[in-house]
Coordinates of N, CA and C and ligand atoms in Angstrom, one line a residue:
M1 N 3.1 30.1 37.7 CA 4.4 29.7 36.9 C 4.7 30.0 35.6
K2 N 6.2 30.9 35.8 CA 6.4 30.7 33.7 C 7.0 30.1 32.6
S3 N 6.5 30.4 31.7 CA 7.4 30.0 30.6 C 7.2 29.9 29.4
K4 N 8.4 29.8 28.3 CA 7.4 30.0 27.5 C 7.9 28.8 26.2
T5 N 7.5 28.6 25.3 CA 7.0 28.1 23.8 C 7.2 28.2 22.3
E6 N 7.3 27.9 21.3 CA 7.0 27.9 20.6 C 6.0 27.5 19.5
A7 N 4.9 28.5 19.1 CA 4.1 27.7 19.0 C 3.4 28.1 18.0
I8 N 2.6 27.5 16.8 CA 2.2 27.4 15.7 C 0.4 28.5 16.1
I9 N 0.6 29.5 15.6 CA -1.5 29.7 16.3 C -3.0 29.0 14.8
I10 N -3.3 28.2 15.7 CA -4.0 27.4 14.8 C -5.6 28.8 14.7
S11 N -6.0 29.3 16.2 CA -7.0 30.7 16.1 C -7.2 31.6 17.2
S12 N -8.0 32.0 17.1 CA -7.4 33.7 18.3 C -8.7 33.8 17.8
M13 N -10.0 34.2 19.0 CA -11.1 33.9 18.9 C -11.3 35.5 19.8
N14 N -12.3 36.1 19.6 CA -12.3 37.7 21.4 C -13.3 36.9 22.3
L15 N -12.9 37.4 22.7 CA -13.5 36.8 24.3 C -14.5 38.4 25.0
G16 N -15.7 38.4 25.9 CA -15.7 39.5 26.3 C -14.9 40.8 25.8
E17 N -15.1 41.8 26.3 CA -15.1 43.1 25.8 C -13.1 43.3 24.8
A18 N -12.6 43.4 25.7 CA -11.3 43.4 25.4 C -9.9 41.4 25.3
D19 N -10.8 41.2 25.5 CA -10.0 39.9 25.2 C -9.7 39.1 24.6
K20 N -8.6 37.7 24.1 CA -8.5 37.1 23.0 C -8.7 35.6 23.6
L21 N -9.4 34.4 22.8 CA -9.3 33.3 23.7 C -8.0 32.1 22.3
V22 N -7.1 31.9 22.2 CA -5.8 31.5 21.8 C -5.5 30.2 21.3
T23 N -6.1 29.7 20.1 CA -5.8 27.7 20.6 C -4.0 28.2 19.8
F24 N -3.4 27.0 20.2 CA -2.2 27.0 19.6 C -1.3 25.7 19.6
F25 N -1.2 25.4 18.9 CA 0.1 24.4 19.0 C 1.5 24.3 19.0
S26 N 2.2 23.8 19.9 CA 3.4 24.7 20.7 C 4.2 22.7 19.8
L27 N 5.5 23.6 20.6 CA 6.8 22.6 20.1 C 6.4 21.3 21.1
D28 N 6.9 22.3 22.2 CA 7.1 21.2 23.5 C 5.8 20.2 24.1
R29 N 4.7 21.2 23.8 CA 3.7 20.8 25.0 C 1.8 20.5 23.4
G30 N 2.3 20.5 23.3 CA 1.3 19.5 22.3 C 0.3 21.3 21.5
M31 N -1.1 21.0 21.7 CA -2.2 21.5 21.2 C -2.9 22.5 23.0
L32 N -2.6 23.9 22.7 CA -3.1 24.3 24.2 C -3.7 25.4 24.0
K33 N -4.4 26.0 24.6 CA -5.4 26.9 24.9 C -4.9 28.1 26.0
G34 N -5.3 29.4 25.6 CA -4.8 30.0 26.5 C -5.5 31.9 26.3
V35 N -6.0 32.6 27.0 CA -6.0 33.6 27.1 C -5.4 34.9 26.7
A36 N -5.8 36.0 26.2 CA -4.3 36.9 25.9 C -5.0 38.3 26.3
R37 N -5.2 38.6 27.6 CA -5.8 39.2 28.4 C -5.7 41.1 27.4
N38 N -6.8 41.9 27.3 CA -6.6 42.9 26.8 C -6.0 43.0 25.5
A39 N -5.7 42.1 24.7 CA -4.7 41.7 23.2 C -6.1 41.9 22.4
R40 N -7.0 43.0 22.3 CA -7.7 44.0 21.1 C -7.3 45.3 21.6
K41 N -6.7 45.5 23.1 CA -6.3 47.0 22.9 C -5.0 47.5 23.4
S42 N -3.8 45.8 23.5 CA -2.8 46.8 24.2 C -2.1 45.8 22.4
F43 N -2.1 46.8 21.5 CA -1.1 45.7 20.9 C 0.6 45.7 20.0
R44 N 0.4 46.6 21.3 CA 2.3 46.9 21.3 C 2.4 45.7 21.8
R45 N 1.8 44.6 22.7 CA 2.0 43.2 23.5 C 2.1 42.5 22.7
F46 N 0.7 42.3 22.1 CA 1.0 41.5 21.1 C 0.9 41.7 19.6
G47 N 0.8 43.1 19.0 CA 1.2 43.0 18.1 C 0.1 41.3 16.9
A48 N 0.9 41.1 16.2 CA 0.4 40.4 15.2 C 0.5 38.9 15.4
G49 N 1.3 38.0 16.8 CA 1.6 37.4 17.2 C 0.5 36.3 17.4
L50 N -0.9 37.1 17.1 CA -1.5 36.4 18.1 C -2.4 35.8 16.6
E51 N -1.8 36.5 16.0 CA -2.4 35.7 14.3 C -2.6 34.5 13.8
S52 N -3.7 33.8 13.2 CA -3.6 32.6 12.6 C -2.8 32.2 11.6
F53 N -1.6 31.0 11.7 CA -0.5 30.9 10.7 C 0.4 31.7 11.3
T54 N 0.6 31.9 12.0 CA 1.9 32.3 12.5 C 3.0 31.9 14.0
I55 N 3.9 31.7 13.3 CA 5.1 30.9 13.9 C 5.5 32.5 15.8
S56 N 4.9 31.7 16.8 CA 5.5 33.7 17.6 C 6.0 32.3 18.7
R57 N 7.3 32.7 20.3 CA 7.6 32.1 21.7 C 6.0 33.3 22.2
L58 N 5.4 32.2 22.8 CA 4.2 32.9 23.8 C 4.8 32.8 25.7
H59 N 4.6 33.6 26.3 CA 5.4 34.1 26.6 C 3.9 33.8 28.4
L60 N 4.0 32.5 28.4 CA 2.4 31.7 29.3 C 2.6 32.4 31.1
F61 N 1.3 32.2 31.1 CA 2.4 32.0 32.7 C 0.4 31.2 33.3
E62 N 1.3 30.1 34.0 CA -0.3 29.1 34.1 C 0.2 28.9 35.7
R63 N -0.9 28.8 36.2 CA -1.0 28.5 37.9 C -2.3 26.9 37.9
E64 N -1.6 25.8 38.8 CA -1.8 24.8 38.2 C -3.5 24.1 38.6
H65 N -4.5 23.0 38.7 CA -5.8 23.2 38.3 C -6.2 24.0 37.7
Q66 N -5.3 25.3 36.7 CA -6.2 26.0 36.1 C -6.3 25.4 34.2
E67 N -6.9 25.0 33.8 CA -6.8 24.6 32.5 C -6.2 25.9 31.3
L68 N -6.7 27.1 31.2 CA -6.1 27.8 30.7 C -4.9 28.6 30.8
A69 N -3.8 28.9 30.3 CA -3.1 29.4 30.1 C -2.9 31.4 29.9
R70 N -1.9 31.6 30.3 CA -2.3 32.7 30.4 C -1.6 33.3 29.2
I71 N -1.4 34.8 28.4 CA -0.8 34.7 27.0 C -0.5 35.7 27.8
E72 N 0.8 36.4 28.2 CA 1.8 37.5 29.3 C 2.2 38.0 27.0
S73 N 3.1 37.9 27.0 CA 3.5 38.6 25.8 C 3.6 37.3 24.1
T74 N 4.0 38.6 22.9 CA 4.6 37.1 22.4 C 5.4 37.6 21.0
D75 N 6.5 36.9 20.5 CA 7.9 37.3 19.4 C 7.4 36.6 18.7
I76 N 7.3 37.4 17.2 CA 7.0 36.7 16.1 C 8.3 36.1 15.8
I77 N 8.4 34.9 15.2 CA 9.3 34.4 14.7 C 9.1 34.1 13.2
E78 N 8.3 33.7 12.9 CA 7.9 33.7 11.2 C 6.6 33.8 11.4
Q79 N 6.3 34.9 10.1 CA 4.3 35.4 9.8 C 3.9 35.4 8.9
H80 N 4.6 34.6 7.8 CA 3.3 33.9 6.6 C 2.1 35.2 6.7
S81 N 3.0 36.0 5.7 CA 1.5 36.5 6.0 C 1.2 37.4 4.1
S82 N 1.9 36.1 3.9 CA 0.8 36.1 2.4 C 0.0 35.3 1.7
I83 N -0.2 34.1 3.4 CA -1.3 32.8 3.0 C -2.6 33.6 3.5
G84 N -2.8 34.6 3.8 CA -3.6 35.4 4.6 C -4.6 36.2 3.0
C85 N -3.3 36.9 2.3 CA -3.6 37.7 1.5 C -4.0 37.2 -0.2
D86 N -4.1 35.4 0.3 CA -4.7 34.8 -1.2 C -5.3 33.9 -1.3
L87 N -6.4 33.7 -1.4 CA -7.7 33.4 -1.7 C -7.1 31.1 -1.6
D88 N -6.6 31.5 -2.8 CA -6.1 29.7 -2.2 C -5.9 29.6 -1.6
R89 N -4.6 29.9 -1.2 CA -3.5 29.9 0.0 C -4.0 29.8 1.2
S90 N -5.1 30.5 1.6 CA -5.8 30.7 3.1 C -7.4 29.7 3.0
A91 N -7.5 29.4 1.8 CA -8.6 28.6 1.5 C -8.4 27.2 2.0
V92 N -6.8 26.8 1.9 CA -6.4 25.5 2.0 C -4.9 25.3 3.6
G93 N -5.4 26.7 4.0 CA -4.6 26.7 5.5 C -5.4 26.6 6.2
A94 N -6.9 26.7 5.9 CA -8.0 26.6 7.3 C -8.2 25.6 6.9
V95 N -8.0 24.6 6.2 CA -8.0 23.0 6.5 C -7.2 22.2 7.3
M96 N -6.0 22.8 6.7 CA -5.1 22.2 7.5 C -5.0 22.6 8.9
L97 N -5.1 24.0 9.5 CA -5.2 24.8 11.2 C -6.4 23.4 11.8
E98 N -8.0 23.8 10.8 CA -9.1 23.0 11.2 C -8.2 21.4 11.3
L99 N -7.7 20.7 10.8 CA -7.0 19.4 11.2 C -6.5 19.3 12.0
V100 N -6.0 20.0 12.5 CA -5.0 19.8 13.4 C -5.7 20.2 14.7
R101 N -6.8 20.9 14.2 CA -7.4 21.5 15.9 C -8.1 20.4 16.0
E102 N -8.6 20.2 15.4 CA -9.7 18.5 15.2 C -8.7 17.6 15.9
M103 N -7.6 17.1 16.2 CA -6.8 15.5 15.7 C -6.2 16.0 16.8
A104 N -5.0 17.0 17.0 CA -4.6 16.9 17.9 C -4.8 16.5 19.9
P105 N -4.2 15.7 20.0 CA -4.9 16.0 22.0 C -4.2 17.0 21.7
L106 N -4.3 17.4 23.2 CA -5.0 18.3 24.4 C -3.7 18.3 24.9
G107 N -2.5 19.2 24.9 CA -1.3 18.8 26.0 C -0.3 17.5 25.2
E108 N -0.6 17.1 24.7 CA 0.5 16.2 23.4 C 1.3 16.2 23.4
R109 N 2.4 16.5 23.4 CA 3.8 17.1 22.9 C 3.6 16.2 21.8
N110 N 3.9 16.5 20.6 CA 4.3 15.8 19.2 C 5.2 16.7 18.3
A111 N 6.7 16.4 18.8 CA 7.4 17.3 17.7 C 7.3 17.5 16.3
P112 N 7.8 16.4 16.7 CA 7.4 16.3 14.1 C 6.4 16.6 13.7
A113 N 5.0 16.5 14.5 CA 4.3 16.7 14.0 C 4.0 19.0 13.9
F114 N 5.0 19.0 14.5 CA 4.6 20.4 14.7 C 5.7 21.2 13.3
L115 N 6.6 20.2 13.3 CA 7.9 20.7 12.6 C 7.1 20.6 11.6
L116 N 6.3 19.6 11.0 CA 5.7 19.2 9.3 C 4.9 20.3 9.2
L117 N 3.8 21.1 10.2 CA 2.9 22.2 10.0 C 4.0 23.5 10.1
S118 N 5.0 23.9 10.6 CA 5.8 24.8 10.5 C 6.4 24.9 9.0
H119 N 7.2 23.5 8.2 CA 7.1 23.7 7.2 C 6.7 24.2 6.7
V120 N 5.3 23.2 6.3 CA 4.3 23.9 5.9 C 3.3 24.9 5.3
L121 N 3.5 25.1 6.4 CA 3.4 26.6 6.6 C 4.3 27.6 5.5
H122 N 5.7 27.4 5.4 CA 6.6 27.8 4.9 C 6.2 28.0 3.9
L123 N 6.4 26.4 3.3 CA 5.9 26.3 1.9 C 5.1 27.4 0.7
L124 N 3.7 27.1 1.8 CA 2.8 27.2 1.9 C 2.5 29.2 1.5
D125 N 3.1 29.7 2.3 CA 4.1 31.0 2.7 C 4.7 31.7 1.3
E126 N 5.8 31.1 0.7 CA 6.5 30.4 -0.1 C 5.2 30.3 -1.8
G127 N 4.6 30.6 -2.3 CA 3.7 30.3 -3.4 C 4.4 28.3 -3.3
E128 N 4.4 27.5 -2.5 CA 3.8 25.8 -4.0 C 2.7 25.4 -3.9
D129 N 2.6 25.0 -4.9 CA 1.1 24.8 -5.0 C 0.0 24.4 -3.7
P130 N -0.6 25.1 -3.3 CA -2.0 24.7 -2.4 C -3.0 23.7 -2.3
L131 N -2.8 22.8 -3.4 CA -3.8 21.5 -3.4 C -2.2 20.5 -3.2
F132 N -1.7 20.7 -3.6 CA -0.7 19.6 -3.7 C 0.5 19.6 -2.1
L133 N 0.7 20.7 -1.3 CA 1.1 20.7 0.1 C -0.6 20.1 1.0
L134 N -1.5 20.7 0.8 CA -3.1 19.9 1.7 C -2.5 18.3 1.4
R135 N -2.8 17.7 0.3 CA -2.4 16.2 0.2 C -0.7 16.0 1.1
I136 N 0.1 16.1 1.1 CA 1.0 15.6 1.6 C 1.1 16.4 3.4
F137 N 0.5 16.7 3.7 CA 0.0 17.1 5.1 C -0.7 16.1 5.1
E138 N -1.9 16.1 4.7 CA -2.9 15.1 4.7 C -1.9 13.7 5.3
I139 N -1.5 12.9 4.2 CA -0.5 11.9 5.1 C 0.5 11.9 5.8
K140 N 1.6 13.1 5.4 CA 2.0 13.1 6.7 C 1.2 13.3 7.5
F141 N 0.4 13.9 8.4 CA 0.1 14.5 9.7 C -0.6 13.6 10.1
L142 N -1.7 12.7 9.5 CA -1.8 12.0 10.0 C -1.5 10.2 10.3
S143 N -0.9 10.3 9.8 CA 0.0 9.4 9.8 C 1.2 9.4 11.3
L144 N 1.7 10.4 11.1 CA 2.2 11.3 13.1 C 1.9 11.0 13.9
L145 N 0.0 11.1 14.2 CA -1.2 11.5 14.8 C -1.4 9.1 15.0
G146 N -1.0 8.8 14.4 CA -1.2 7.5 14.5 C -2.3 7.1 13.7
Y147 N -2.6 7.9 12.9 CA -4.0 7.4 11.9 C -3.8 7.3 11.1
Q148 N -2.4 6.4 10.3 CA -1.8 6.3 8.9 C -2.8 4.7 8.3
P149 N -3.9 5.6 7.4 CA -4.6 3.9 6.7 C -2.7 2.8 5.5
K150 N -3.8 1.8 5.5 CA -2.9 1.0 5.6 C -3.1 0.0 4.1
L151 N -2.3 1.0 3.1 CA -2.7 0.3 1.8 C -1.9 -0.7 0.7
D152 N -1.6 -0.9 1.5 CA -0.5 -2.7 0.8 C -1.3 -4.2 0.8
H153 N -1.7 -4.4 1.5 CA -2.1 -5.4 1.1 C -4.2 -5.8 1.3
C154 N -4.2 -6.3 1.3 CA -5.9 -6.8 1.6 C -6.8 -7.1 2.8
L155 N -7.7 -6.4 3.5 CA -7.7 -6.7 4.9 C -8.9 -7.7 4.5
S156 N -9.3 -7.9 3.9 CA -9.9 -9.7 3.5 C -9.3 -11.0 3.5
C157 N -8.8 -10.6 2.5 CA -7.3 -11.9 2.1 C -6.2 -12.0 2.1
G158 N -5.8 -10.5 2.0 CA -4.5 -10.0 2.6 C -3.4 -10.6 1.6
I159 N -4.0 -10.7 0.6 CA -3.0 -10.2 -0.8 C -2.5 -8.9 -1.3
R160 N -1.4 -8.7 -1.7 CA -0.3 -7.7 -2.9 C -1.4 -7.4 -3.8
P161 N -2.9 -6.6 -4.3 CA -2.9 -6.1 -5.2 C -2.4 -5.5 -6.8
K162 N -2.2 -6.6 -7.5 CA -1.7 -5.2 -8.5 C -2.3 -4.0 -9.3
G163 N -2.7 -4.5 -9.8 CA -4.3 -3.2 -10.0 C -4.8 -2.1 -8.7
D164 N -6.2 -2.2 -9.3 CA -6.5 -0.9 -8.7 C -7.3 -1.7 -7.0
I165 N -7.2 -0.3 -6.2 CA -7.7 -0.9 -4.5 C -9.0 -0.3 -4.1
I166 N -9.6 -0.6 -3.5 CA -10.5 0.1 -3.1 C -10.4 0.3 -1.9
F167 N -10.3 1.4 -2.1 CA -10.3 2.2 -0.3 C -11.4 2.0 1.0
L168 N -11.8 1.8 2.0 CA -11.9 1.8 2.8 C -12.6 2.8 4.0
G169 N -12.3 3.4 3.9 CA -12.3 5.5 4.9 C -12.9 4.9 6.1
M170 N -13.5 3.8 6.8 CA -14.3 3.3 8.1 C -13.2 2.7 9.1
K171 N -12.0 1.9 7.9 CA -10.8 0.4 8.8 C -10.1 1.3 8.4
G172 N -9.6 2.6 7.2 CA -8.8 3.1 7.4 C -7.5 2.3 6.3
G173 N -7.4 0.8 5.3 CA -7.0 -0.2 5.1 C -7.9 0.2 3.2
M174 N -7.8 -0.8 3.3 CA -8.2 -1.2 1.5 C -8.4 -3.1 1.5
L175 N -9.1 -3.1 0.4 CA -9.5 -4.1 -0.3 C -9.4 -4.3 -1.5
C176 N -9.3 -6.0 -2.4 CA -8.9 -5.6 -3.6 C -10.2 -6.1 -3.8
P177 N -10.2 -5.4 -5.4 CA -11.8 -5.8 -5.8 C -12.2 -7.1 -6.4
D178 N -11.6 -8.0 -5.7 CA -12.3 -9.5 -5.2 C -13.0 -9.8 -4.5
C179 N -12.3 -9.2 -3.5 CA -13.3 -9.2 -1.9 C -14.3 -7.8 -1.7
M180 N -14.4 -7.0 -2.4 CA -15.7 -6.4 -3.2 C -16.7 -6.3 -2.8
V181 N -17.1 -6.5 -2.1 CA -19.4 -7.0 -2.0 C -19.6 -5.9 -1.8
S182 N -20.6 -5.2 -2.9 CA -20.8 -4.0 -2.9 C -21.9 -3.9 -2.4
S183 N -21.7 -2.8 -1.5 CA -23.0 -2.7 0.2 C -23.4 -0.8 -0.5
G184 N -23.7 -0.8 -2.0 CA -23.8 -0.1 -2.6 C -23.8 2.0 -2.2
E185 N -22.3 1.7 -1.4 CA -22.4 2.8 -1.0 C -20.7 3.3 -2.7
P186 N -20.9 4.6 -2.4 CA -20.4 4.8 -3.2 C -18.8 4.2 -3.3
Q187 N -17.6 3.9 -3.9 CA -16.8 3.1 -3.7 C -15.4 4.0 -3.9
I188 N -14.7 4.1 -3.7 CA -13.6 5.4 -3.6 C -12.4 4.3 -4.3
R189 N -11.7 4.3 -5.2 CA -10.8 3.2 -5.8 C -9.5 3.6 -6.1
L190 N -8.5 3.6 -6.4 CA -7.3 4.6 -5.7 C -6.1 3.1 -6.6
S191 N -5.5 3.8 -8.2 CA -4.6 3.1 -9.0 C -3.7 3.2 -8.1
Q192 N -2.8 2.0 -9.1 CA -1.3 0.9 -8.1 C -0.7 2.9 -8.2
G193 N -0.9 3.6 -9.2 CA 0.0 5.2 -8.7 C 0.0 6.3 -7.9
T194 N -1.5 5.8 -7.0 CA -1.7 6.7 -6.4 C -1.5 6.1 -5.2
V195 N -0.7 4.5 -5.2 CA -1.1 4.5 -3.7 C 0.9 4.1 -3.6
G196 N 1.3 4.2 -5.4 CA 2.5 3.9 -4.8 C 2.7 5.4 -4.0
F197 N 1.9 6.6 -5.1 CA 3.1 8.1 -4.2 C 2.7 7.9 -3.2
Y198 N 1.8 7.1 -2.5 CA 1.3 7.9 -1.1 C 2.7 7.0 -0.1
Y199 N 3.2 5.9 -0.6 CA 4.6 5.3 0.4 C 5.2 5.8 0.2
H200 N 5.7 6.4 -1.6 CA 6.5 7.8 -1.1 C 6.9 9.2 -0.2
V201 N 5.3 9.9 -0.8 CA 5.0 10.5 1.0 C 5.2 10.3 2.0
L202 N 5.1 8.9 2.9 CA 5.2 9.2 3.6 C 6.7 9.1 4.4
R203 N 7.6 8.0 3.2 CA 9.0 7.9 3.7 C 9.6 9.0 3.2
M204 N 9.3 9.9 2.3 CA 10.0 11.3 1.9 C 10.0 12.3 2.6
D205 N 11.3 13.1 3.4 CA 11.5 13.8 4.3 C 10.8 14.8 2.5
M206 N 10.2 16.0 3.6 CA 10.0 17.4 3.0 C 10.5 18.1 1.8
D207 N 11.1 18.2 1.8 CA 12.3 18.4 0.4 C 12.2 17.6 -0.6
K208 N 12.3 16.6 -0.3 CA 12.3 15.2 -1.8 C 10.5 15.6 -2.1
V209 N 10.2 15.6 -0.8 CA 8.6 15.1 -2.1 C 8.3 16.7 -2.6
C210 N 8.3 17.7 -2.2 CA 8.3 18.9 -3.3 C 9.2 18.7 -4.3
R211 N 9.4 17.5 -4.8 CA 10.4 17.8 -6.3 C 9.2 16.3 -6.7
L212 N 8.1 15.7 -6.1 CA 7.4 14.6 -7.2 C 6.2 15.7 -7.2
K213 N 5.7 14.9 -9.3 CA 5.3 15.0 -9.8 C 3.4 14.8 -10.0
P214 N 2.7 14.5 -9.0 CA 1.1 13.6 -9.6 C 0.7 14.3 -10.1
S215 N 0.5 12.6 -10.6 CA -1.0 13.8 -11.8 C -2.2 14.0 -11.3
P216 N -3.0 14.8 -12.4 CA -4.6 15.4 -11.6 C -5.4 14.4 -10.8
A217 N -5.1 13.2 -11.6 CA -5.4 11.9 -11.0 C -5.6 11.6 -9.4
I218 N -4.1 11.1 -9.7 CA -4.1 10.4 -8.3 C -4.2 11.7 -7.5
M219 N -3.8 13.0 -7.3 CA -4.4 14.2 -6.6 C -6.5 14.0 -6.5
Q220 N -6.9 13.9 -7.3 CA -8.2 13.1 -7.2 C -8.5 12.4 -6.1
E221 N -8.0 11.1 -6.2 CA -8.1 10.1 -5.7 C -7.5 10.2 -3.8
L222 N -6.7 10.8 -3.5 CA -6.4 11.1 -2.5 C -6.9 11.9 -2.1
D223 N -7.5 12.6 -3.0 CA -8.3 13.8 -1.6 C -9.7 12.9 -1.4
L224 N -10.5 12.8 -2.3 CA -11.8 11.6 -2.4 C -10.9 10.4 -0.6
A225 N -10.5 10.0 -0.7 CA -9.6 9.0 0.4 C -9.7 9.8 1.5
F226 N -9.2 11.0 1.4 CA -8.7 11.3 3.0 C -9.4 12.1 3.1
S227 N -10.9 12.4 2.9 CA -12.1 13.0 3.5 C -12.4 12.2 4.0
A228 N -12.8 10.9 3.1 CA -13.6 9.9 3.2 C -13.0 9.5 5.1
H229 N -11.8 9.2 5.2 CA -11.1 8.7 5.8 C -10.8 9.2 7.2
T230 N -10.6 10.8 7.5 CA -11.1 12.3 7.9 C -12.3 12.0 8.5
F231 N -13.4 11.3 7.1 CA -14.9 11.7 8.0 C -14.8 10.8 8.9
H232 N -14.8 9.6 8.9 CA -15.0 8.5 9.9 C -14.2 8.8 11.4
I233 N -13.0 9.1 11.1 CA -12.2 9.6 12.3 C -12.9 10.7 13.0
L234 N -13.1 11.2 12.5 CA -13.6 12.4 13.1 C -15.5 12.5 13.7
G235 N -15.8 11.7 12.8 CA -17.3 11.8 12.1 C -18.3 12.4 12.2
K236 N -17.1 13.7 11.1 CA -17.7 15.1 10.9 C -16.8 15.2 9.2
Q237 N -17.5 16.4 8.7 CA -16.6 16.0 7.7 C -16.2 18.2 8.0
L238 N -15.2 18.2 7.8 CA -14.2 19.7 8.5 C -14.6 20.8 8.0
K239 N -15.1 21.5 8.2 CA -16.6 23.0 8.0 C -15.2 23.3 6.8
S240 N -14.2 23.5 7.1 CA -13.1 24.6 6.0 C -13.6 24.3 4.4
T241 N -14.2 22.2 4.5 CA -13.6 22.1 3.4 C -14.6 22.7 2.2
E242 N -15.8 23.4 2.9 CA -16.2 23.4 2.3 C -15.8 24.8 1.3
F243 N -15.8 25.3 2.5 CA -14.6 26.8 1.4 C -14.4 26.8 0.3
L244 N -13.4 25.5 0.9 CA -12.1 25.5 0.1 C -12.9 24.9 -1.5
K245 N -14.0 23.9 -1.6 CA -14.7 24.0 -2.9 C -15.2 24.3 -3.4
A246 N -15.9 25.6 -2.7 CA -16.1 26.5 -3.5 C -14.7 28.1 -4.1
V247 N -13.6 27.8 -3.6 CA -12.1 28.3 -4.2 C -12.4 27.7 -5.2
L248 N -11.4 26.5 -5.3 CA -10.5 25.9 -6.1 C -11.5 24.1 -6.0
P249 N -12.4 24.8 -7.4 CA -13.3 23.6 -7.3 C -12.6 22.4 -9.0
L250 N -12.1 22.8 -8.6 CA -11.1 21.9 -9.8 C -10.1 20.6 -9.0
G251 N -10.1 20.6 -7.6 CA -9.5 20.4 -7.4 C -10.0 19.4 -6.6
H252 N -11.3 19.3 -6.4 CA -12.5 17.9 -6.3 C -13.7 17.4 -6.9
Ligands
ZN301 ZN1 -8.9 -9.3 -1.3

């Protein structure tokens, strides 16, 4: 059966002598994988349409009960070529794509998540601050996948604290300082400024979010909180964050 879908290329790896195995996040069917036969030889048919960060229209051929689609050809919709030419942007972009690959379930449509990723990649390509975009993407993307941390009341006593809170990555929630019993683990404290910024980002659409100017302290607290949160969801650290820390140490 033939079909076509708009998709963001997540990764593309060599398979055998001439083929490519492509992972892509599609608008109408979520995360999928496909094989592009002869992709390494037939540049005319595929061009740059299978490169990471590119948004392409993929022409697919699928058989029932077959896990991998066959990618017959591609039309580029938006290329985002300046992401790959800049170290900071490509390091941040790699974390975003890994987050999508690890988190988004195969074959489940999530149009808002697709639109968010394509919007954020567009802004990254245009030169918006990479780490700012990463923090925004983490907050909105995890929420769209159902992993939104609840930071407005203490998990133990239910109050809404006025001062700092302690983030619990494992529970995706927080404790007020009165309920925190020291477990010897490093505590991630979040200020009310960070909590306020977080809820602003969740509520606002992307155009307005980009006008926000969070302080470096807010950015750093969110980084720690979302690294812990992602770690507890996946049971591992994202590989690409190591590279990001080497490239952009100030943000970490
Ligand atoms: Zn409490």
